[in-house]
Short mmCIF file of C-alpha atoms and ligand atoms in Angstrom, two decimals:
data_model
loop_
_atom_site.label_atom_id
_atom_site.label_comp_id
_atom_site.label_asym_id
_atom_site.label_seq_id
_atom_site.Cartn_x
_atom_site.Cartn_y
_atom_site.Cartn_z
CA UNK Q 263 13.32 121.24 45.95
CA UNK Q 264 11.29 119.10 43.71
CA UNK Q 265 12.79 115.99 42.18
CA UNK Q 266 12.84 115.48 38.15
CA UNK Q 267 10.99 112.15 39.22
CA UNK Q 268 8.47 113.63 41.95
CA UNK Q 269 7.86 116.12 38.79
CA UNK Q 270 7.36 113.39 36.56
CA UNK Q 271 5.38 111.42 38.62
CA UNK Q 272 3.04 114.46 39.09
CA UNK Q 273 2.88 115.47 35.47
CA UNK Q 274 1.98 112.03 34.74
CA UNK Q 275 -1.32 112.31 36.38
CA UNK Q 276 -2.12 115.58 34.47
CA UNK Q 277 -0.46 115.44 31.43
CA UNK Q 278 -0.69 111.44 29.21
CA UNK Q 279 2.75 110.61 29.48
CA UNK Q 280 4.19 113.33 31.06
CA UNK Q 281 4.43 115.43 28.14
CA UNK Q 282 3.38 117.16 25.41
CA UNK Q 283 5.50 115.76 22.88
CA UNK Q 284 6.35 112.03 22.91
CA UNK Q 285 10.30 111.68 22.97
CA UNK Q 286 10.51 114.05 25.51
CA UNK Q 287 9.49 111.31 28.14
CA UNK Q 288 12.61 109.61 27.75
CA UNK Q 289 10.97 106.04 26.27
CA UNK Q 290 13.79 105.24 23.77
CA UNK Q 291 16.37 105.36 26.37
CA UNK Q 292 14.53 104.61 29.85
CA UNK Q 293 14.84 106.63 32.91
CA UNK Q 294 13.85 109.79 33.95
CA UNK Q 295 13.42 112.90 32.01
CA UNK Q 296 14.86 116.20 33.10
CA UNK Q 297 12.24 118.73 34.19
CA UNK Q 298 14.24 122.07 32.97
CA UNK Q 299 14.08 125.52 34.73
CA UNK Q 300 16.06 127.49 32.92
CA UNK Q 301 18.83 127.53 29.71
CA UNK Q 302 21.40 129.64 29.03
CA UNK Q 303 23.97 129.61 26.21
CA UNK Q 304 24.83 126.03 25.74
CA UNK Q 305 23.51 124.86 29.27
CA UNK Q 306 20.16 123.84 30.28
CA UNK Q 307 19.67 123.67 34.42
CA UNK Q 308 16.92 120.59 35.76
CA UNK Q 309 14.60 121.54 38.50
CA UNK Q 310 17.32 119.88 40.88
CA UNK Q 311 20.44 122.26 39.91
CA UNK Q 312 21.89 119.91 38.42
CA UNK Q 313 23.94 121.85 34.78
CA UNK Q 314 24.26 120.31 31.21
CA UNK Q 315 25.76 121.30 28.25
CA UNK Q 316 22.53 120.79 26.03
CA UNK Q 317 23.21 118.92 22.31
CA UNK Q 318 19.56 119.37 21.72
CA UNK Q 319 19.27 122.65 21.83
CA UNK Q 320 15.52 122.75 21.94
CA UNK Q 321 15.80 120.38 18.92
CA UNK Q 322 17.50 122.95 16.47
CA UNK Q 323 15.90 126.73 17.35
CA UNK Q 324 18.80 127.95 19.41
CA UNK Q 325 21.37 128.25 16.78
CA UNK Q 326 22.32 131.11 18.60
CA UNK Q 327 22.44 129.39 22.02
CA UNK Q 328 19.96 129.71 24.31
CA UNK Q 329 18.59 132.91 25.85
CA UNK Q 330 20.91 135.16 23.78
CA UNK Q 331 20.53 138.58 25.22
CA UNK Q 332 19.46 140.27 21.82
CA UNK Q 333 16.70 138.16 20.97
CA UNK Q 334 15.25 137.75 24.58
CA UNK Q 335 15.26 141.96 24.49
CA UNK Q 336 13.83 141.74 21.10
CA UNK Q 337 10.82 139.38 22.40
CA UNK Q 338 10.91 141.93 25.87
CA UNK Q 339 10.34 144.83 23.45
CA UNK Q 340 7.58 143.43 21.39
CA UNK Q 341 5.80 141.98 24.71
CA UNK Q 342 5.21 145.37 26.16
CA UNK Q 343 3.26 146.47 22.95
CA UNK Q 344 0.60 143.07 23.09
CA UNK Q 345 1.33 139.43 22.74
CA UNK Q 346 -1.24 139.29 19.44
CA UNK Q 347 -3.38 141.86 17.75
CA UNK Q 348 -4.47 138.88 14.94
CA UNK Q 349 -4.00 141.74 12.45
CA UNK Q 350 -1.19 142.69 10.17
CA UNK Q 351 2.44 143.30 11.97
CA UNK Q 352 5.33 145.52 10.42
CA UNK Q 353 7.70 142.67 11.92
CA UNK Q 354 5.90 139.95 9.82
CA UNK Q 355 6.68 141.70 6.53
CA UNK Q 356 10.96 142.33 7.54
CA UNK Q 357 10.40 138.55 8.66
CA UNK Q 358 9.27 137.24 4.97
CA UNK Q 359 12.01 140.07 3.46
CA UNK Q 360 14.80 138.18 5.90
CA UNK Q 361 13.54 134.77 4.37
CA UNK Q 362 13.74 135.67 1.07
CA UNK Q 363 17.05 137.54 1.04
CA UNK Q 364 19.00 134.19 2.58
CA UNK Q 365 16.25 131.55 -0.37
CA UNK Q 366 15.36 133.58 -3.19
CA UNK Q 367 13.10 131.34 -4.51
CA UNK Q 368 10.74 131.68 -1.23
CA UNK Q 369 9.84 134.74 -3.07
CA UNK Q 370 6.76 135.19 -0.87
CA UNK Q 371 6.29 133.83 2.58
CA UNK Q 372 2.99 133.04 4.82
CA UNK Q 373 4.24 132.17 8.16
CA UNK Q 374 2.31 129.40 10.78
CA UNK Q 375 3.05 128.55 14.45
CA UNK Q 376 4.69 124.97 13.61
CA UNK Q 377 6.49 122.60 11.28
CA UNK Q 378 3.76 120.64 10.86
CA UNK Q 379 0.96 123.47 9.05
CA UNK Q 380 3.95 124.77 7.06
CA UNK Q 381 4.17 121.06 5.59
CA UNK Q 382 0.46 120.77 5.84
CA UNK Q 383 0.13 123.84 4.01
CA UNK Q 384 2.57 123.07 1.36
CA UNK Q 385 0.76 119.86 0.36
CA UNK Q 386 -2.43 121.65 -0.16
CA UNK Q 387 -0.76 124.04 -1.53
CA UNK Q 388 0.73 121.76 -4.12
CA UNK Q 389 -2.99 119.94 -4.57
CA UNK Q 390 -4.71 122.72 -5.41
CA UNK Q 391 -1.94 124.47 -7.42
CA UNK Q 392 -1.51 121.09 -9.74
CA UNK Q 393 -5.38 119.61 -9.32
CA UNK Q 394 -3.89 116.10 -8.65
CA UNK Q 395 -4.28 114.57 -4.99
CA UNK Q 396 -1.44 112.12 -4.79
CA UNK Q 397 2.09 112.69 -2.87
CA UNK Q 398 5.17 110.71 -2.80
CA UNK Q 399 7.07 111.01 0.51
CA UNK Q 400 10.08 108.93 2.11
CA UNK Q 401 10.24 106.46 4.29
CA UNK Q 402 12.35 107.94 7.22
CA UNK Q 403 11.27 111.43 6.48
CA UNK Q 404 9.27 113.06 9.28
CA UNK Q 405 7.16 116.15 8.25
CA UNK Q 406 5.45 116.89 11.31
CA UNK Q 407 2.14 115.00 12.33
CA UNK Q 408 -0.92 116.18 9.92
CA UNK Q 409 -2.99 113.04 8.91
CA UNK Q 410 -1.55 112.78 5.61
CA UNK Q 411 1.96 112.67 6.34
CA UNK Q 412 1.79 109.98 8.95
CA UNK Q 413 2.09 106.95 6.62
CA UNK Q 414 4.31 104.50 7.85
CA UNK Q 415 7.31 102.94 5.40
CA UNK Q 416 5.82 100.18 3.27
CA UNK Q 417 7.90 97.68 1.94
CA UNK Q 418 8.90 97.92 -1.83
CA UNK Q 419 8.33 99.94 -4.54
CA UNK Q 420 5.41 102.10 -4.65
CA UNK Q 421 3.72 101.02 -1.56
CA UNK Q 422 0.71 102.41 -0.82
CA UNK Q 423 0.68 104.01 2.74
CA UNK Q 424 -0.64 102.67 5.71
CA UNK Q 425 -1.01 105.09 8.48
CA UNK Q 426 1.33 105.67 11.17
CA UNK Q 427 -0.87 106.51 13.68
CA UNK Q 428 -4.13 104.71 15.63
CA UNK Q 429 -7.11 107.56 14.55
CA UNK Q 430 -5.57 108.33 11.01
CA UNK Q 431 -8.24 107.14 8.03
CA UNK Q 432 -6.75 104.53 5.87
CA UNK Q 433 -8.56 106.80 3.27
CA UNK Q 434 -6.80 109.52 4.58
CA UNK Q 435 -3.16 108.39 3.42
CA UNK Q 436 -4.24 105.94 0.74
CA UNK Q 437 -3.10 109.20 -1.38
CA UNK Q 438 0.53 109.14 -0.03
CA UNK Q 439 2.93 106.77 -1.54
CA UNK Q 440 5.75 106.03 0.69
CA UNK Q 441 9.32 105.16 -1.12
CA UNK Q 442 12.53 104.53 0.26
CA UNK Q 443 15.03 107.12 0.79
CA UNK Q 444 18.43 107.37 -1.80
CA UNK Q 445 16.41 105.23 -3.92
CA UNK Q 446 16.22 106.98 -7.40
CA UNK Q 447 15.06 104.27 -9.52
CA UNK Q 448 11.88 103.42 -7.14
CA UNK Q 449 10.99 107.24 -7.69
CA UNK Q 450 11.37 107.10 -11.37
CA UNK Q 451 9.21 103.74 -11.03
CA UNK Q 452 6.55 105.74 -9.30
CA UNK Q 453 6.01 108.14 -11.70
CA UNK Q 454 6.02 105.92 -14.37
CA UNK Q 455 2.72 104.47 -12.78
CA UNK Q 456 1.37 107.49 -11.22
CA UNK Q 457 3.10 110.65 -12.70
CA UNK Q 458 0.12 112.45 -13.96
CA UNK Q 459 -1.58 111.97 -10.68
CA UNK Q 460 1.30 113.01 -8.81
CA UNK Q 461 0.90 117.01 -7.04
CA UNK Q 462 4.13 116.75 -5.34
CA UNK Q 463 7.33 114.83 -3.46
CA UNK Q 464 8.35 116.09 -0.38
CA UNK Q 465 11.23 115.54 1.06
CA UNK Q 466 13.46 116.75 3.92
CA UNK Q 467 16.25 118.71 2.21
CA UNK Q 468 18.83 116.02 4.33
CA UNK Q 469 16.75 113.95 6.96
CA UNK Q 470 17.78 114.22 9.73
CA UNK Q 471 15.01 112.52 11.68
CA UNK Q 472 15.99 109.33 10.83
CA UNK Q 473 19.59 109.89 12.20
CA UNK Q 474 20.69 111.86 9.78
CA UNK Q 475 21.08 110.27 5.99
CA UNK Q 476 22.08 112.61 3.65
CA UNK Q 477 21.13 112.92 0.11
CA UNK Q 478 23.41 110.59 -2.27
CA UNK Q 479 25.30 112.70 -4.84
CA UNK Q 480 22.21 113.84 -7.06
CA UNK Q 481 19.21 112.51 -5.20
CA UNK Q 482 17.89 115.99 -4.71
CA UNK Q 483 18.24 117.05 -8.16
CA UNK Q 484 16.92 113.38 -9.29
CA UNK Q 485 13.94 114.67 -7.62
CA UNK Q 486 14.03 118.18 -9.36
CA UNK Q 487 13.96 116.58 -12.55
CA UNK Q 488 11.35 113.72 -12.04
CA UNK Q 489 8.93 115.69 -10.77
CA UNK Q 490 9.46 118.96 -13.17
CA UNK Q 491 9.02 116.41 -15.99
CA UNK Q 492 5.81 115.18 -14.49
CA UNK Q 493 3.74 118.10 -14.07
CA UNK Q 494 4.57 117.84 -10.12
CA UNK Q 495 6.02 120.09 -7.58
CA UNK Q 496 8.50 119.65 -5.52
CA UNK Q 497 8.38 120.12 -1.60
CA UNK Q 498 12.12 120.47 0.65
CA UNK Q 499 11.29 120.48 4.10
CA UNK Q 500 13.56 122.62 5.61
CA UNK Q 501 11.84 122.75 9.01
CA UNK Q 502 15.43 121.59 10.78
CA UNK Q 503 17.68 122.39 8.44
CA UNK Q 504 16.55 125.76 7.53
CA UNK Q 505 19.59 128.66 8.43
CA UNK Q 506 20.96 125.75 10.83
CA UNK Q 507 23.22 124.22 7.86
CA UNK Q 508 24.09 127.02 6.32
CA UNK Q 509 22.93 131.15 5.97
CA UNK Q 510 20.94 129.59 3.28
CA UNK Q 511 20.01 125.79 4.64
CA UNK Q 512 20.64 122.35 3.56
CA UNK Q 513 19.29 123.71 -0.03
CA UNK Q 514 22.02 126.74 0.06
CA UNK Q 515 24.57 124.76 1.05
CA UNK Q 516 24.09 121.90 -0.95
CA UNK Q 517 23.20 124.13 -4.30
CA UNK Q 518 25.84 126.23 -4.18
CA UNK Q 519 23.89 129.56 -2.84
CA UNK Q 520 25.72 131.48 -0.14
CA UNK Q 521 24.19 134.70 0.50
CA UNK Q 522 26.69 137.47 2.08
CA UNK Q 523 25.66 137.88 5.80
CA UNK Q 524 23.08 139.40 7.65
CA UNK Q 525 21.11 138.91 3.79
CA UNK Q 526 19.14 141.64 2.94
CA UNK Q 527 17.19 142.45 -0.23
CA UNK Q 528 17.55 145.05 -2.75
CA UNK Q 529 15.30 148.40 -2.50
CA UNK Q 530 13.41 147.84 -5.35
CA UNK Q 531 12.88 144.01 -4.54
CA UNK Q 532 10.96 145.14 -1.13
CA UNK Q 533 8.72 147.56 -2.84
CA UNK Q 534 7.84 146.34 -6.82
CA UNK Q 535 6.61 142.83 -7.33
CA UNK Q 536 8.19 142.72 -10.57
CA UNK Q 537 11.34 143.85 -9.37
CA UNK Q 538 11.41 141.35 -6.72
CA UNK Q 539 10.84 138.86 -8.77
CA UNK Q 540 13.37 139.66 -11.51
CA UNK Q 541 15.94 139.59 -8.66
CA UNK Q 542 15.28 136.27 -7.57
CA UNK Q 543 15.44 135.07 -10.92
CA UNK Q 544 18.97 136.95 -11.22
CA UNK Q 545 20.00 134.59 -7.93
CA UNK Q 546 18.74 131.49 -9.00
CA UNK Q 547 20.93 131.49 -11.65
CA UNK Q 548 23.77 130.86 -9.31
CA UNK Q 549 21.96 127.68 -7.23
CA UNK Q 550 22.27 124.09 -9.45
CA UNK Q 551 18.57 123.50 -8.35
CA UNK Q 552 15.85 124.82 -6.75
CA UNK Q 553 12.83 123.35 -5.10
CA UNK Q 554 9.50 124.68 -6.08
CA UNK Q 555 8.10 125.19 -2.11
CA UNK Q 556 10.13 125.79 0.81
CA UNK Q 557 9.06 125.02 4.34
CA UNK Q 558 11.17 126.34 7.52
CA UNK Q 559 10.63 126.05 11.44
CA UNK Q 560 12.68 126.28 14.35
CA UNK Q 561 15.65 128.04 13.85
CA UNK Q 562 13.36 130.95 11.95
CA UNK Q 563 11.21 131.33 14.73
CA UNK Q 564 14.56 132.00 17.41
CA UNK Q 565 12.80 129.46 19.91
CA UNK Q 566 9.39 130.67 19.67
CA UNK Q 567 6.04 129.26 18.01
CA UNK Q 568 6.64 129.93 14.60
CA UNK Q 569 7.15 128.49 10.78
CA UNK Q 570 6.64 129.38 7.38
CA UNK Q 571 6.43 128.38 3.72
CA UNK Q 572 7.71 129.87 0.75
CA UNK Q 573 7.57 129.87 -3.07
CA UNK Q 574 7.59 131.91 -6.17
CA UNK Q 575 5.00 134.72 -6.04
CA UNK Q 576 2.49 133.23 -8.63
CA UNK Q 577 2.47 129.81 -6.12
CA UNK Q 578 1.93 131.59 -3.00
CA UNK Q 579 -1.04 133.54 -4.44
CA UNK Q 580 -2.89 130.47 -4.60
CA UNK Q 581 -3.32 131.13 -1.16
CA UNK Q 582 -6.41 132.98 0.45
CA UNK Q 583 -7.27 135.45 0.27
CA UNK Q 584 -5.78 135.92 -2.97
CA UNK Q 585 -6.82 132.23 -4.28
CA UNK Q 586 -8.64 129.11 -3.40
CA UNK Q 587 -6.18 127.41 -1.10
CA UNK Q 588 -7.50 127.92 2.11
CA UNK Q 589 -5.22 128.99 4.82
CA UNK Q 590 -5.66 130.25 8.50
CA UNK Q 591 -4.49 131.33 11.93
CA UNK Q 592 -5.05 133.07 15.03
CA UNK Q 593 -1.87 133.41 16.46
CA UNK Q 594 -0.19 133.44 12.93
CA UNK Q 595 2.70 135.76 12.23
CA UNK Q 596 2.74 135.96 16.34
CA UNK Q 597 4.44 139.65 17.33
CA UNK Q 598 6.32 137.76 20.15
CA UNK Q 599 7.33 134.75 17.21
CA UNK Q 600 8.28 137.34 14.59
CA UNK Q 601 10.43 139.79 16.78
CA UNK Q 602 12.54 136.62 18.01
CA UNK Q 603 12.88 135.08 14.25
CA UNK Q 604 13.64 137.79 12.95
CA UNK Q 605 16.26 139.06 15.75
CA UNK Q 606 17.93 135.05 15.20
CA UNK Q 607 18.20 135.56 11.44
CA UNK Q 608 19.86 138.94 11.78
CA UNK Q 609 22.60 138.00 14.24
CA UNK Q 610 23.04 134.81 12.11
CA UNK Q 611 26.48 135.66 10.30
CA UNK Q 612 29.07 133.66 8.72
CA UNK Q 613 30.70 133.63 12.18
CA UNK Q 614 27.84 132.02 13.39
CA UNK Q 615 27.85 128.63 10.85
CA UNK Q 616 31.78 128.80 10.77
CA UNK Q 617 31.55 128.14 14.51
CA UNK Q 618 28.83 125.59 14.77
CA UNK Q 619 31.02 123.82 11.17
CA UNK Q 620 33.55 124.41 13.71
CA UNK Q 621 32.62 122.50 16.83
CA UNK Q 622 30.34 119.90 15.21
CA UNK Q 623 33.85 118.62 13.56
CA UNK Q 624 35.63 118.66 16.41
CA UNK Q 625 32.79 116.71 17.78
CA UNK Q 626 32.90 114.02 15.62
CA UNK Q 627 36.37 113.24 15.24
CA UNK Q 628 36.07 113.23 19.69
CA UNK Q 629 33.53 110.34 19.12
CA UNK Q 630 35.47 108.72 16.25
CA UNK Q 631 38.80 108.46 18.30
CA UNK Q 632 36.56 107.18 21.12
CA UNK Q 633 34.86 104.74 19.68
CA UNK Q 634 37.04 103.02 17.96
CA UNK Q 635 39.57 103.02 21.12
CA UNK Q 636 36.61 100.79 22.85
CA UNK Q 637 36.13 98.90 19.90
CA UNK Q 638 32.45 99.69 19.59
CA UNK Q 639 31.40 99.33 15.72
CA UNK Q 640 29.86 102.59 14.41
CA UNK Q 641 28.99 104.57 11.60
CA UNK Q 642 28.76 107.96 12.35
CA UNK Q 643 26.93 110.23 8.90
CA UNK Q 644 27.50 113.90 8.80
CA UNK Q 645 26.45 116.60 6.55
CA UNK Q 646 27.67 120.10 6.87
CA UNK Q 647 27.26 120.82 10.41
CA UNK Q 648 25.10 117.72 10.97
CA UNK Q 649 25.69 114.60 12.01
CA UNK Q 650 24.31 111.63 13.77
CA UNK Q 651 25.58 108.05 14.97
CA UNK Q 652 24.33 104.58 14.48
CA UNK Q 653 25.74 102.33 16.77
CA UNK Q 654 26.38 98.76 16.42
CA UNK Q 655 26.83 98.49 12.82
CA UNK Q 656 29.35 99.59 10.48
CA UNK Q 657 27.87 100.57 7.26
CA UNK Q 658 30.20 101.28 4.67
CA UNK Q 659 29.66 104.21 2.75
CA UNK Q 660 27.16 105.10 5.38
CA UNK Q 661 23.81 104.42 6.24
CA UNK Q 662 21.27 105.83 3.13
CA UNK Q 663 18.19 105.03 4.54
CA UNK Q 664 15.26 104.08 6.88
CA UNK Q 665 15.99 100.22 7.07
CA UNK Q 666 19.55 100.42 7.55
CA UNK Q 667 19.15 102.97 10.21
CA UNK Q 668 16.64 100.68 12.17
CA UNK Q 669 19.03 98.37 11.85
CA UNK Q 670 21.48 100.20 14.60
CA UNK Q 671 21.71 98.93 18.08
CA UNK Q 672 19.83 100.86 20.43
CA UNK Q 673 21.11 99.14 23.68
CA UNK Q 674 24.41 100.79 22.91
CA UNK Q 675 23.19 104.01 22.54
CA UNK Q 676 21.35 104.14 25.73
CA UNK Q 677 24.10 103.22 27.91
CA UNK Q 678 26.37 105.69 26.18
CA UNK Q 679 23.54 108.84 26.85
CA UNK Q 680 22.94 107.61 30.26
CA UNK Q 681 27.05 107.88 30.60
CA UNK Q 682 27.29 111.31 28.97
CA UNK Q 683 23.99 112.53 31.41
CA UNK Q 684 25.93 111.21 34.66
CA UNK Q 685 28.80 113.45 33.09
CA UNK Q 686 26.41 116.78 32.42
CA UNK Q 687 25.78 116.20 28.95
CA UNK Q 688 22.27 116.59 27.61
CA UNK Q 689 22.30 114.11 24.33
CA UNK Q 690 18.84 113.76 22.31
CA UNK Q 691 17.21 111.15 23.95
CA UNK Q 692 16.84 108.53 21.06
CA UNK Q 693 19.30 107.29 18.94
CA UNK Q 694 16.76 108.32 15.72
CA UNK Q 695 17.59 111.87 16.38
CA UNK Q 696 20.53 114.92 15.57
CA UNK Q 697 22.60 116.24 17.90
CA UNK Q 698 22.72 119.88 17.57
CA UNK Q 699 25.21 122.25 18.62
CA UNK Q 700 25.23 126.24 18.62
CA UNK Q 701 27.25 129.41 18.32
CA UNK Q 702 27.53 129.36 22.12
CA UNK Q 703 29.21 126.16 22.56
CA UNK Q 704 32.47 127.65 23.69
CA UNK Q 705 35.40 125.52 24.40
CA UNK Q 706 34.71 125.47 28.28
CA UNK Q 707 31.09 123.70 27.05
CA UNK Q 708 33.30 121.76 24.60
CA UNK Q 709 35.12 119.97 26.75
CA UNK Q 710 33.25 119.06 29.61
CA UNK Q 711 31.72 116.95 26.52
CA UNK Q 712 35.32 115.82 25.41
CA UNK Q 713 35.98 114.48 29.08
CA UNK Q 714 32.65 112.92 29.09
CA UNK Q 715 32.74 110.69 25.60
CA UNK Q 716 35.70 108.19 26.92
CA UNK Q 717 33.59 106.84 29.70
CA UNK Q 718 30.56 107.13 27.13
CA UNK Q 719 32.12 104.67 24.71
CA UNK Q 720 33.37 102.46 27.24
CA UNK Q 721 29.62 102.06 28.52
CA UNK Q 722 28.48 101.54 25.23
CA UNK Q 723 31.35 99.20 24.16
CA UNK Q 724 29.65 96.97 27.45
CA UNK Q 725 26.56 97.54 26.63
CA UNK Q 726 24.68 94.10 25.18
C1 LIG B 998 10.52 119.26 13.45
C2 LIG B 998 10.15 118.96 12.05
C3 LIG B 998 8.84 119.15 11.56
C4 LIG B 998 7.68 119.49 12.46
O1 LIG B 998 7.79 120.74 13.05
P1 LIG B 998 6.93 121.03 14.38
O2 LIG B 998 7.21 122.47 14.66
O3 LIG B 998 7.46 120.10 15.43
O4 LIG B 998 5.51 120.77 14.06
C5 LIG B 998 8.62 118.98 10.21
N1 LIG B 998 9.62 118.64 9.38
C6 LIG B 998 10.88 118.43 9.82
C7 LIG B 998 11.95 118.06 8.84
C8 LIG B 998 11.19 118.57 11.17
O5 LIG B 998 12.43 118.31 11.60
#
C-alpha cells in the first residue's frame, strides 16, 4: 500500500509541485494531499482506504455525484466507437440543442475542452465582434488562466491591470481594467472614461471563487445596462455555476427563467434557423436580463474535458469558419466529453436542484448552530445552492467583495478542514473556494458531516 505522502513525495520529483493544478497540493491549508483512487456517489477513497464524503466534488462537475451509473455507461458506449475522430459528432449537435433548451439566449454553441478557452474565446469573441480591445473584469473574479485574464486587483477606480502571473506581458493585460466587485458606481466611472473603447465586462454570474459573493440586488443588470448603452457586450461566466444553481444557472435562477425539466427544444427550433431564433426571442421575454455571451464548464461536461460558449446566432457566426474570429481544437466537441455532458444534463431534473437546495441548507444552518455554539465569528454568504464561509470576521450584510474576503482568517479555517478530514470529510482545501454538494449526498453522507462540524468549530474556535 502506498502512502498519500510516499505518493506525494514521488510525484514531487516528476510533476512541479505535485500537481497539475495548484490548490490541489494542499498549500493554503498545509499537510498532505489525498492521492484518490476511486469516487463514488458522494465519497472519494485515498490510495490508503481511507473514505470521505467529498464537498468538492471535483470542484462542481459531479452534480450528479460521482460515477453515476448512466453517465459512466454513456462514456462506456461512446468509448467503444473511438475516443476522437476530430470530425463532426451527432452527440455534439444534441449537446448545443441541450444548452440552448435550459439558456435560450446561447442560441448557438461551440464547445472547448476547458473553462479557460470558453472565456478566452468569449473575449475575442467580443473584440472582434465590437472592434474595441479593452475589457473590464472584477477583482475576485477568476476566469480561468489565459494571459489576459490574469490581472491582479488594483487598487481604486479604474486601475489599470498588472498581471497576476510571473511570464504574463504587462502589454498583455494593460487592456484589462480591473474594478472591484458590487461596486456599481466604479463601473459607471469606467465607462465614462473608456466606454467607446470598451468590447466587453465579464463577470462570473455569482463568484464564487472568491468565497462566494453574490451579486448585490441589481449589480448584474447594472452591468446589462452600462455596457448595452456603451456599445459593449456583456460576458457571464457561468463556468461553475452553469446547471449547478439552477436547470438554468446562476443567470436562470437569478432572472427568473426556469425551464421545465429534462429542457428540450421545439421541432422547428432544431431544424430552421429562423425558427430557432424566433423561439428564443419568445423565452427571453420571460428572463429580466440577459447577458449577451454565455460561457459554461464543468457541470456540462459530466466530469469530463469539456466547455462551451454561447450567444445569439448572428454573434456566434463571427466565429470561423463562418467569420474572422479564429477558433480551434483537436480534441474539441470530444465523443467521450459530449456523451457524458450530455447524459449529466438529461438526468438533471428538478429533483436534482431541489435536493442539492435541499442539503446545501441543511448544511449551513449545521455550521451556523456550530459556530456560534464555539463562539467563532463568521459570516457565512449563500446563494441558491451556494455558499461559502469566511471565518474570523463578521461582516454584516455579508462580505461583497475581494478585499473583505481577504480579510477572513485563514488560520481558522485550516484547523477546522484538518478537523473535518480526521472525521472523513473532504472540504475544498482553501478557504477562497465553494463547497459543493450533489444529488447523491444522501442523509447517511449527510451526517457523517453533521457529526463531524462540532469538533470542526471547536478546532477552529482554538485556532490563533
Ligand atoms: C473553473 C472556472 C474557470 C476555468 O475553467 P477550467 O476548466 O478550470 O479552465 C473559469 N471561470 C470560472 C467562473 C470557473 O469557476
Amino acid at each position: 500500500m502506498t502512502t498519500s505522502k510516499d505518493a506525494f513525495t514521488k510525484a514531487q520529483v516528476a510533476i512541479p509541485g505535485g500537481v497539475n493544478s495548484p490548490v490541489r497540493a494542499f498549500g493554503a491549508v498545509g499537510g498532505t494531499p489525498r492521492f484518490i483512487r476511486k469516487a463514488q456517489g458522494p465519497y472519494v477513497w485515498d490510495d490508503e482506504g481511507n473514505k470521505y464524503v467529498d464537498l468538492v466534488c471535483t470542484w462542481g462537475p459531479s452534480l450528479l455525484g460521482h460515477a453515476h451509473p448512466e453517465v459512466i455507461e454513456a462514456v462506456r458506449e461512446a468509448a467503444k466507437n473511438g475516443l476522437s475522430f476530430g470530425a463532426p459528432t451527432d452527440t455534439e449537435t444534441a449537446l448545443a440543442n441541450a444548452i440552448t433548451a435550459r439558456v435560450p439566449a446561447a442560441e448557438k454553441v461551440r464547445m472547448v475542452s476547458t473553462g479557460t478557452e470558453a472565456t478566452m474565446t468569449a473575449i475575442r469573441l467580443a473584440r472582434g465582434y465590437t472592434g474595441r480591445d479593452m475589457i473590464v473584469k472584477f477583482a475576485g473574479c477568476y476566469h480561468g488562466h489565459s494571459d489576459g485574464l490574469l490581472a491582479a486587483a488594483g487598487s481604486g477606480v479604474a486601475t489599470q491591470g498588472l498581471p497576476g502571473s510571473a511570464g504574463v506581458p504587462a502589454g498583455t493585460t494593460a487592456d484589462t481594467i480591473v474594478l472591484p466587485y458590487n461596486d456599481a458606481d466604479a463601473l459607471r466611472e469606467a465607462f465614462a472614461k473608456y466606454g467607446d473603447k470598451i468590447a466587453c465586462v465579464i463577470t462570473e454570474s455569482s463568484p464564487a471563487n472568491m468565497g462566494i459573493v453574490p451579486p448585490v440586488a441589481d449589480f448584474n443588470q447594472v452591468i446589462r445596462e452600462v455596457t448595452a448603452d456603451a456599445g459593449a457586450l456583456m460576458i457571464m461566466d457561468e463556468v461553475l455555476t452553469g446547471f449547478r444553481v439552477s436547470g438554468a444557472g446562476f443567470w436562470g435562477w437569478e432572472a427568473g427563467y426556469k425551464p421545465a425539466l429534462p429542457a428540450t427544444l421545439p421541432e422547428a427550433a432544431l431544424e430552421g434557423a429562423d425558427a430557432r431564433g424566433q423561439w428564443v426571442e419568445e423565452q427571453l421575454k420571460g428572463a429580466s436580463y440577459s447577458p449577451d455571451i454565455f460561457t459554461f464548464g464543468k457541470v456540462v461536461g459530466g466530469g469530463m474535458p469539456l466547455a462551451a460558449l454561447g450567444a445569439r446566432a448572428e454573434m456566434m457566426d463571427y466565429l470561423a469558419p463562418l467569420g474572422p474570429v479564429y477558433q480551434a481544437g483537436t480534441l474539441s466537441g470530444n465523443p467521450l466529453a459530449t456523451a457524458a455532458g450530455l447524459k449529466t444534463l438529461q438526468l438533471a431534473d428538478q429533483g436534482v436542484y431541489d435536493h442539492v437546495d435541499k442539503v446545501s441548507a441543511q448544511l449551513q444552518q449545521a455550521l451556523r448552530d456550530s459556530l456560534e455554539a464555539e463562539g467563532v465569528p463568521y459570516t457565512l454568504n449563500s446563494v441558491g445552492n451556494l455558499f461559502s464561509l469566511f471565518m474570523g470576521q463578521n461582516v454584516a450584510g455579508g462580505v461583497r467583495n475581494y478585499d473583505e474576503s481577504k480579510s477572513q482568517d485563514e488560520a481558522r479555517y485550516t484547523a477546522f478542514f484538518h478537523s473535518m478530514l480526521d472525521a472523513g470529510v473532504a472540504l475544498p482545501p482553501s478557504c477562497f473556494e465553494a463547497w459543493f454538494l450533489s444529488a447523491a449526498h444522501d442523509e447517511e453522507a449527510m451526517n457523517v458531516i453533521f457529526d463531524a462540524i462540532p469538533g470542526a468549530a471547536r478546532a477552529a474556535a482554538q485556532a490563533k
